Coordinates of C-alpha atoms in Angstrom, one line a residue:
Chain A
X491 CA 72.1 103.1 129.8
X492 CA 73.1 100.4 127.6
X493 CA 74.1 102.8 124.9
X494 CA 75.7 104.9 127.2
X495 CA 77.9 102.2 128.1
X496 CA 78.4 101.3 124.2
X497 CA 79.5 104.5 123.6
X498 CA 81.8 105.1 126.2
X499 CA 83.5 101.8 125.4
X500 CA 84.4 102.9 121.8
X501 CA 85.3 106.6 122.7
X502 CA 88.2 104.9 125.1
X503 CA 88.8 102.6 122.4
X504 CA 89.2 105.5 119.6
X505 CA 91.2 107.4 122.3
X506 CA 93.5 104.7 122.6
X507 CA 94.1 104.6 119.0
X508 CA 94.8 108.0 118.1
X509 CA 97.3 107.9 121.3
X510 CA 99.3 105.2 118.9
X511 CA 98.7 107.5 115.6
X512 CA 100.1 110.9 117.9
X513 CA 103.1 108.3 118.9
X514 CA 103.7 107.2 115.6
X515 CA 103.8 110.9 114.2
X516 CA 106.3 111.7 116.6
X517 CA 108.6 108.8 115.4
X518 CA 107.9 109.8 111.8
X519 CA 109.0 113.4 112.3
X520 CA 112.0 112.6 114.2
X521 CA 113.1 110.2 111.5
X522 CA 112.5 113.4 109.0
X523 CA 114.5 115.8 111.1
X524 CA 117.3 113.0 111.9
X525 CA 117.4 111.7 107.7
X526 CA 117.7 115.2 106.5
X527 CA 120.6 116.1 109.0
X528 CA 122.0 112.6 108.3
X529 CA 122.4 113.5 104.2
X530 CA 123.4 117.2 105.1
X531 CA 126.4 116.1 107.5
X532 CA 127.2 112.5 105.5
X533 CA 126.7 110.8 109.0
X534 CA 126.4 107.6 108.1
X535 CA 125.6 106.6 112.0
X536 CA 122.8 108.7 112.4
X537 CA 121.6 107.3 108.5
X538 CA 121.3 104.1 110.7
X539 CA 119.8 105.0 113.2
X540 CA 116.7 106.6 110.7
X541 CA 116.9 103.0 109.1
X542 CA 116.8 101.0 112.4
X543 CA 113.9 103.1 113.6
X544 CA 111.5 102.8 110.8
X545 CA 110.9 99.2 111.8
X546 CA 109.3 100.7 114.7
X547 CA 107.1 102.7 112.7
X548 CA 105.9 99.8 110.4
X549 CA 105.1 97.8 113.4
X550 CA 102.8 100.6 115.0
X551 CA 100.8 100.9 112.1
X552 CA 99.8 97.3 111.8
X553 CA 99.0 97.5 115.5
X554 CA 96.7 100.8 114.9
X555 CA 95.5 99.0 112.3
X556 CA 94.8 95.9 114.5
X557 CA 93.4 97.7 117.2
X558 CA 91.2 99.7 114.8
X559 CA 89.7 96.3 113.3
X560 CA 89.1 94.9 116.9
X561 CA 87.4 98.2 117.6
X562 CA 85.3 98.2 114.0
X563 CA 84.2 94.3 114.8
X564 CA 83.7 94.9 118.8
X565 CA 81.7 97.9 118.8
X566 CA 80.5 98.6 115.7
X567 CA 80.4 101.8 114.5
X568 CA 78.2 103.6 112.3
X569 CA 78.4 106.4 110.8
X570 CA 80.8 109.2 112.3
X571 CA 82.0 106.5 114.1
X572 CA 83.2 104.4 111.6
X573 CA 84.2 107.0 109.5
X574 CA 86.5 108.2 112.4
X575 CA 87.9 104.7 112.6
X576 CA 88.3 104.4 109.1
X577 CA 90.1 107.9 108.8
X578 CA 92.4 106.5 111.8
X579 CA 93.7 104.0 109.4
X580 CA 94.3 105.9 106.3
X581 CA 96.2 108.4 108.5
X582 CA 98.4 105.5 109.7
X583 CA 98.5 104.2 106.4
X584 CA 100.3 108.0 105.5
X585 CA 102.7 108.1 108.1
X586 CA 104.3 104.5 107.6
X587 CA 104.7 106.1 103.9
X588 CA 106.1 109.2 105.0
X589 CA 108.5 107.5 107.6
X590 CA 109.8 105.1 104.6
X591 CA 110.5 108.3 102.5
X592 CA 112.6 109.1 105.3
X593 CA 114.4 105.9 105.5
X594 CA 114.9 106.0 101.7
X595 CA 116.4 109.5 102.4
X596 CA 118.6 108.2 104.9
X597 CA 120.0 105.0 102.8
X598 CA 121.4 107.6 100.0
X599 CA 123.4 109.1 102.8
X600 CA 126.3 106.0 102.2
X601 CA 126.0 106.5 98.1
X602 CA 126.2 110.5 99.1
X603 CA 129.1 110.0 101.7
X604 CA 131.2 108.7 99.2
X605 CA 130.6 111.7 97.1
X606 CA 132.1 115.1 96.3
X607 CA 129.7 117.4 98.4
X608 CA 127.2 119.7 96.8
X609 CA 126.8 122.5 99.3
X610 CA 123.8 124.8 97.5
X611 CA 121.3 121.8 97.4
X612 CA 122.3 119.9 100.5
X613 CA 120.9 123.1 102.4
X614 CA 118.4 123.8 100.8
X615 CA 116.7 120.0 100.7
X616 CA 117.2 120.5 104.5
X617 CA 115.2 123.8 104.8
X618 CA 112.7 121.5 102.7
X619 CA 112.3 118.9 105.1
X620 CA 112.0 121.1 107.8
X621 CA 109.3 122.3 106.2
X622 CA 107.3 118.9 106.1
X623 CA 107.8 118.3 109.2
X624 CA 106.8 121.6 110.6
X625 CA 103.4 120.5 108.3
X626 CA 103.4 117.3 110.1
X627 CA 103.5 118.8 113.8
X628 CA 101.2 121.0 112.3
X629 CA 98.7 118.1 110.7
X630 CA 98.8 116.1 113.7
X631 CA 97.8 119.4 116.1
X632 CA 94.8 119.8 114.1
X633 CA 94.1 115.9 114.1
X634 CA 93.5 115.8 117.6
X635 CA 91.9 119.5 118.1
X636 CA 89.6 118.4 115.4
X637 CA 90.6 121.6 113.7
X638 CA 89.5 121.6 110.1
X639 CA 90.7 125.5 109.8
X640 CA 94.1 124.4 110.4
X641 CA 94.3 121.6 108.3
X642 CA 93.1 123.7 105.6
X643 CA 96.4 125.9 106.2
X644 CA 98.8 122.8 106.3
X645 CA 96.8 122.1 103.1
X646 CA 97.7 125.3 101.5
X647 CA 100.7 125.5 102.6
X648 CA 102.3 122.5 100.2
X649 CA 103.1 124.5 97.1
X650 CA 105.7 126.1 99.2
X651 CA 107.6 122.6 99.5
X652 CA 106.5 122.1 95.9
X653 CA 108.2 125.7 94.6
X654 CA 111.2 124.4 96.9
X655 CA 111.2 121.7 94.9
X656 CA 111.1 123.2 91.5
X657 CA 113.4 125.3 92.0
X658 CA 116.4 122.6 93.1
X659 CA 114.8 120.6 90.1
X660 CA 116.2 123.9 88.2
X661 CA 119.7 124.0 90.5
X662 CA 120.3 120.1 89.8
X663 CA 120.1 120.3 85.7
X664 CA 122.4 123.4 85.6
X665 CA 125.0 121.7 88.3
X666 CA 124.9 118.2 86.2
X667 CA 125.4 120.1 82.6
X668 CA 127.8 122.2 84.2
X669 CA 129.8 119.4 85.4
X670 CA 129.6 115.7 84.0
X671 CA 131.1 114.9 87.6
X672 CA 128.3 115.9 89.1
X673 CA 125.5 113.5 87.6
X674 CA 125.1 110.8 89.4
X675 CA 125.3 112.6 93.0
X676 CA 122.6 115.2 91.7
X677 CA 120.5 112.2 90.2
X678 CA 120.6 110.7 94.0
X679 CA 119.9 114.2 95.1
X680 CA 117.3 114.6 92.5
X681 CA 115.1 111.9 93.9
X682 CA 115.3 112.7 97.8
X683 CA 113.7 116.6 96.7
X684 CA 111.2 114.3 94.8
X685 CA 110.6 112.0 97.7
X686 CA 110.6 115.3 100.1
X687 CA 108.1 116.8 97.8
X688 CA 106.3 113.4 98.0
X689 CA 106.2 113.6 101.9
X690 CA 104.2 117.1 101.6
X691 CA 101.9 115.4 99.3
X692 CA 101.4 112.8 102.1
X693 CA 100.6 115.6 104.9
X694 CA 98.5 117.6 102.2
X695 CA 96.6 113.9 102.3
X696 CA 95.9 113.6 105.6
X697 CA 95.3 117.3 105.7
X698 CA 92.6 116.1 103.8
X699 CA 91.3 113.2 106.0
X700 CA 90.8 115.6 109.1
X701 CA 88.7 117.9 107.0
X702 CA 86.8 115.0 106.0
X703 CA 86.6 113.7 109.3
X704 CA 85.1 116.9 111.0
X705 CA 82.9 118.4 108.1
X706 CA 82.2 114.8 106.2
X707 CA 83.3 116.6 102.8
X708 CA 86.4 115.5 101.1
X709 CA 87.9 118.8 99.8
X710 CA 88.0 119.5 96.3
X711 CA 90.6 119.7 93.5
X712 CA 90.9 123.8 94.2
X713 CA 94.3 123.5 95.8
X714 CA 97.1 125.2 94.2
X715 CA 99.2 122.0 92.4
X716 CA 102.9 123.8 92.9
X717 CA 104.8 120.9 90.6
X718 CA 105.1 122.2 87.5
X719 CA 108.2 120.2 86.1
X720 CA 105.8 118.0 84.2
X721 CA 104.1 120.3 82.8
X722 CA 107.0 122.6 81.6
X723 CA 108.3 121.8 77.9
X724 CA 111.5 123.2 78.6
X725 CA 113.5 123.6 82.4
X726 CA 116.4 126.9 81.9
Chain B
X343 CA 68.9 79.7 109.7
X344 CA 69.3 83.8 111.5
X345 CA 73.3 82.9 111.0
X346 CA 72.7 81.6 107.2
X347 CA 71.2 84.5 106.3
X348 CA 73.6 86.7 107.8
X349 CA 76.5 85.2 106.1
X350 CA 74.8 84.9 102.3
X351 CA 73.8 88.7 102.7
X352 CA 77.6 89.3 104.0
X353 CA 78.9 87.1 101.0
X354 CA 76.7 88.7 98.5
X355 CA 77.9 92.5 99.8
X356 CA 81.8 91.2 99.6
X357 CA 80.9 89.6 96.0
X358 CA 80.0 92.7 95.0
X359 CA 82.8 95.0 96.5
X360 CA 85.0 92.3 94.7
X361 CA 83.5 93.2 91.2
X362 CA 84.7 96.6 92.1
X363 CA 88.2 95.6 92.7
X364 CA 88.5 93.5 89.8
X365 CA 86.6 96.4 87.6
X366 CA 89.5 98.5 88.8
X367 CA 92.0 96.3 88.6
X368 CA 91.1 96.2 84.9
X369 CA 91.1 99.8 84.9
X370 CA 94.7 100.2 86.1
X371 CA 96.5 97.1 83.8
X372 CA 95.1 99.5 80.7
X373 CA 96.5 102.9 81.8
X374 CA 99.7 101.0 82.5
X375 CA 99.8 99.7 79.3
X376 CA 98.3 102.7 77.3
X377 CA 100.7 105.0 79.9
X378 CA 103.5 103.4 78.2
X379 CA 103.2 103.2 75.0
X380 CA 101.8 106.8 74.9
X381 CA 105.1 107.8 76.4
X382 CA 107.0 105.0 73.8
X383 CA 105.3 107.2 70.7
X384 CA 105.4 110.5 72.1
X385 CA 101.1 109.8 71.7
X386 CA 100.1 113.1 73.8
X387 CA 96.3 112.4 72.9
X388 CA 96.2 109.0 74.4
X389 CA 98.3 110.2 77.4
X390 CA 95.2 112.7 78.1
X391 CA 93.3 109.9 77.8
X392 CA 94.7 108.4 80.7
X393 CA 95.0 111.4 82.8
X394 CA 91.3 111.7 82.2
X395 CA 90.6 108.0 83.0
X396 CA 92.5 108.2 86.4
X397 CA 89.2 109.9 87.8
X398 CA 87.3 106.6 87.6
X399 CA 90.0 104.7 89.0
X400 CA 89.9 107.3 91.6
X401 CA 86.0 107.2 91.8
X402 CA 85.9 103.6 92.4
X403 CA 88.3 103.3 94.9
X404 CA 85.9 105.9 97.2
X405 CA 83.3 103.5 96.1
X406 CA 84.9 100.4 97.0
X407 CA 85.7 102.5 100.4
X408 CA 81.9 103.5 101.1
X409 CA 80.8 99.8 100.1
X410 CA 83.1 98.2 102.7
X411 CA 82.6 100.4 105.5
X412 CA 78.5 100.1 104.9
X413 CA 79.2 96.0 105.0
X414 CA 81.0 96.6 108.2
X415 CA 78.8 98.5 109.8
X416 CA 75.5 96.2 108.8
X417 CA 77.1 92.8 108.9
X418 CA 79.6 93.6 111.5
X419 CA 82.1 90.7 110.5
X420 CA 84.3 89.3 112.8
X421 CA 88.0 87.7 112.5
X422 CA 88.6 86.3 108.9
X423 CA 85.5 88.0 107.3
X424 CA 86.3 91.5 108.7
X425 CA 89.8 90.5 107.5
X426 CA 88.7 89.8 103.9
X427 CA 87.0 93.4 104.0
X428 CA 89.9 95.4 105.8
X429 CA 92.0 93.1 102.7
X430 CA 89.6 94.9 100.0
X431 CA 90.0 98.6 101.0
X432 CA 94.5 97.7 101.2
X433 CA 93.7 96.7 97.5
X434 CA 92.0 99.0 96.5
X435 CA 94.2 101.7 97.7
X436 CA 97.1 100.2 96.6
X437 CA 95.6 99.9 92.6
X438 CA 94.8 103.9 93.2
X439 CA 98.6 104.3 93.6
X440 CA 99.2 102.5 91.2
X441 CA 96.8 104.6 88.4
X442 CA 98.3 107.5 89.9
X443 CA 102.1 106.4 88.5
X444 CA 100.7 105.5 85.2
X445 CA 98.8 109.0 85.2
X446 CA 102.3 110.4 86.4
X447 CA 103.9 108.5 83.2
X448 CA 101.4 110.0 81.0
X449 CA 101.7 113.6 82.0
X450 CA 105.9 113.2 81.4
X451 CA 104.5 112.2 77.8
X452 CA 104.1 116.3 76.7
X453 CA 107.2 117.0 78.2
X454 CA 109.0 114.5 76.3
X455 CA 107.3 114.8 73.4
X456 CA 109.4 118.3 73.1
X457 CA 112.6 116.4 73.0
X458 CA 114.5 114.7 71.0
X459 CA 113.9 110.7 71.5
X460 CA 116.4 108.5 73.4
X461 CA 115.4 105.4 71.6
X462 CA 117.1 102.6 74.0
X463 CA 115.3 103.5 77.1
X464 CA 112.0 104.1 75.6
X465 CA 111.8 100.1 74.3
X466 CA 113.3 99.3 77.7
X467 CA 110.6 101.1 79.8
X468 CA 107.8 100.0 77.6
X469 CA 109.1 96.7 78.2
X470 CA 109.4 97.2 82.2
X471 CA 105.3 98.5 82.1
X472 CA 104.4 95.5 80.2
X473 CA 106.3 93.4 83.2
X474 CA 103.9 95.1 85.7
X475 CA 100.8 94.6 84.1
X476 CA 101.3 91.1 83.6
X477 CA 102.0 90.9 87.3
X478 CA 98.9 92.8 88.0
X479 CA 96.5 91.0 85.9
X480 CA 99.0 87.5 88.1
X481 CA 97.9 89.1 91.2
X482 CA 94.2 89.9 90.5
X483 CA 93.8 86.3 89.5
X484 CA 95.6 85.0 92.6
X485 CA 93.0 87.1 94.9
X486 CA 89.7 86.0 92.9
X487 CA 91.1 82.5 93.1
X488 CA 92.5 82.8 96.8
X489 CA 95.8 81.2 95.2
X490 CA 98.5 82.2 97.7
X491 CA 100.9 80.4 95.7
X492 CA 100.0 82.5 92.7
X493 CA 100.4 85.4 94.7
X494 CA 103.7 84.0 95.7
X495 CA 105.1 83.8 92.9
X496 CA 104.2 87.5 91.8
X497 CA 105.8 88.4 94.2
X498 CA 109.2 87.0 94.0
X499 CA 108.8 88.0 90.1
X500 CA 109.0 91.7 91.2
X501 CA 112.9 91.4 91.6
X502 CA 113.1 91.2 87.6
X503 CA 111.1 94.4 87.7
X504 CA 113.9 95.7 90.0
X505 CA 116.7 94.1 88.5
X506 CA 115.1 95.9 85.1
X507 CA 115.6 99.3 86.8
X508 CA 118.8 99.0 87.3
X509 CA 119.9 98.1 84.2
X510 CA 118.0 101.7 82.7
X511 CA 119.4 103.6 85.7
X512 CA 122.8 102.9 84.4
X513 CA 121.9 103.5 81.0
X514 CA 120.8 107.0 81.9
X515 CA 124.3 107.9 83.6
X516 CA 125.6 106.7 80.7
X517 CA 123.5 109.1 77.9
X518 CA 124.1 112.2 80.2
X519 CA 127.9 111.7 80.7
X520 CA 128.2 111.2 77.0
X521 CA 125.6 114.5 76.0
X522 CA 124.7 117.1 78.5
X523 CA 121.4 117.9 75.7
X524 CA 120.2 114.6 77.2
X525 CA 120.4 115.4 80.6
X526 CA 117.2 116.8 81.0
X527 CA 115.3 113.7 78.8
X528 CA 116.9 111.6 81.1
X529 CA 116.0 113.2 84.5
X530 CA 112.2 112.7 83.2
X531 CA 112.6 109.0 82.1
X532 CA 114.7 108.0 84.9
X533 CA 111.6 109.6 87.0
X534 CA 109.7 107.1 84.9
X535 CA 111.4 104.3 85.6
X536 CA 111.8 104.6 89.0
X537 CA 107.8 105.1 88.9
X538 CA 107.3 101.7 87.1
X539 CA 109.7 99.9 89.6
X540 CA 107.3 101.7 92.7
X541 CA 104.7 100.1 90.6
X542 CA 106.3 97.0 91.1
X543 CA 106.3 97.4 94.7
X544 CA 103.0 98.0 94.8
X545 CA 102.1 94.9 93.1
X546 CA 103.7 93.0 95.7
X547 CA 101.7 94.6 98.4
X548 CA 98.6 93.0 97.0
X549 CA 100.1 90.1 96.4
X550 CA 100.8 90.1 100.6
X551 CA 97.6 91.2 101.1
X552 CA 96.1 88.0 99.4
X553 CA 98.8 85.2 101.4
X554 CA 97.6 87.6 104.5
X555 CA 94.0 87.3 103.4
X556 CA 94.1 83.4 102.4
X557 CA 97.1 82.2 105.3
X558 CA 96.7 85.1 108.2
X559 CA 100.1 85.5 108.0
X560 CA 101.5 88.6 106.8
X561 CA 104.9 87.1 104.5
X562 CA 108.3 88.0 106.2
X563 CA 110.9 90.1 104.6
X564 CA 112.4 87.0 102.6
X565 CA 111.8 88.6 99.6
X566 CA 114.9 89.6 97.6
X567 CA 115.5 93.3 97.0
X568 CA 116.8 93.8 93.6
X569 CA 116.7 97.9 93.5
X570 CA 120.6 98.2 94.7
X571 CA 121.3 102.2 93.3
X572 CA 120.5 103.1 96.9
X573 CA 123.5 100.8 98.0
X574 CA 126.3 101.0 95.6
X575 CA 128.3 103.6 96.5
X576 CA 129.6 103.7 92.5
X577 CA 127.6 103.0 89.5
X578 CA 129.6 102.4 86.3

């Protein structure tokens, strides 16, 4: 009976938690949709909106991160348990990283704004973000179904952000030679396709965690790595 | 006497997990340092020797991860114990970031290697690296000696560290305006730099996580920001 009890007490705990990380997922992905459209449309507004919101964000990870402690030293888990606790708070830990990405993105809007537009890459680092956050919805869904199958996709899936990303690598060093002009608002652009790409490594990692939380296996090295600018001696 | 031996057997498992830290911490101040000067000489066998030594930094932070989840679950510390072990796993994940950028540095070493050497930046960088280390090696003493005003002042020394980046972003404008052949040299060690910098940052998230561990007070945002390319709208 008493265990019972135990048990039930630290499944509404847990539940209560991953309630906060599903919350905090949906801030995160709206702050990728919202700082993407912010650089594409130079709307410095919505940029500030991205920035204001990612406080929000921070503050919900300390409190999973609080409540998962108080759960950790009330209950105490073993175990599955614990791991499923501890997974909780490296998720978190993901998303706050992921959301400031997106406030970083956002913050080059006002350099960018003040800028001679760049219309090729400015899509196309849009269709990339898109396609994280598609990966997030995705990551989260499989998250709380407890769907290792589907994490495995979202896994897979990231050297398609990362051949998005090689190839504007490619567009950016043909737009700056072409153009001296264009250097320093391709070396902004640069980093927000690197700190895109950097988001999809971010899902890929808690791709990783809900595999590890439903089979107990941390995946191995097989996935495809889809960055190959530092491996390349010489970029056309 | 039930409570004494409790708390020795908790000490003894945190004493140990602490050794792990600091054995990583070690770890990570040489790849920093062997990351940059294999970059400085264009050295691409001691750059593989860092890529291959990020897999123990790596396999200790798992460690460290496993250790402090087995001390939760058998000791089940409360308040400022479970603290000091939820402090240990923020450490040690932030060090594993850490020899991830210095692994990133040394991978950029074959790619520059192929190119012709841009002398000023490379001196600049090394000197940037050497910065971090030193406020690594700060930092790891400030959390073996629970000195929060150690850790204090590590972290108000990143802004040289930022200030540092700045300087070397410019420089790069400058080296691609003059000669589109250095354009793509530059994209790679600007990478770098920006890299180092994040190193930094991370630096100074330990050095929060040890005023959090030793005061119980996470430090407010007083902290001066010193990486401005995200706010100027024009950079000479």
């Amino acid at each position: 009976m008493t265990d019972q009890h135990i048990l039930s007490a630290y499944d509404r705990d847990l539940e209560a938690i991953q309630a906060l990380v599903m919350k905090m997922g949906g801030l995160v992905e709206a702050a990728i949709l919202d700082g993407a459209q912010s650089l594409e449309t130079r709307d410095v507004e919505l940029a500030d909106k991205v920035r204001q919101g990612d406080k929000a964000i921070d503050a919900l990870e300390l409190r999973i991160n609080e409540e998962a402690a108080r759960t950790i030293a009330l209950r105490a888990p073993v175990s599955k348990d614990l791991r499923t606790v501890l997974t909780v708070m490296k998720i978190a830990g993901s998303l706050e990283r992921i959301g400031d990405y997106a406030k970083n993105m956002a913050k080059r809007t006002h350099v960018l704004a003040e800028m001679t537009p760049i219309n090729g890459p400015d899509a196309a680092l849009r269709r990339m973000a898109r396609e994280v956050q598609g990966m997030l919805r995705d990551v989260l869904d499989a998250y709380v179904r407890r769907d290792a199958e589907l994490a495995e996709q979202v896994r897979m899936h990231d050297q398609d952000v990362d051949q998005m990303y090689n190839a504007l690598f490619r567009e950016f060093l043909t737009f700056m030679m072409e153009d001296p002009r264009n250097i320093t608002a391709c070396m902004h652009l640069h980093f927000i396709a690197k700190n895109v790409e950097r988001m999809g490594d971010l899902v890929t990692n808690i791709a990783e965690q809900v595999i590890y939380q439903v089979t107990g296996e941390i995946p191995d090295e097989a996935r495809p790595k889809g960055d190959i600018t530092t491996s390349v001696s010489k970029v056309e």
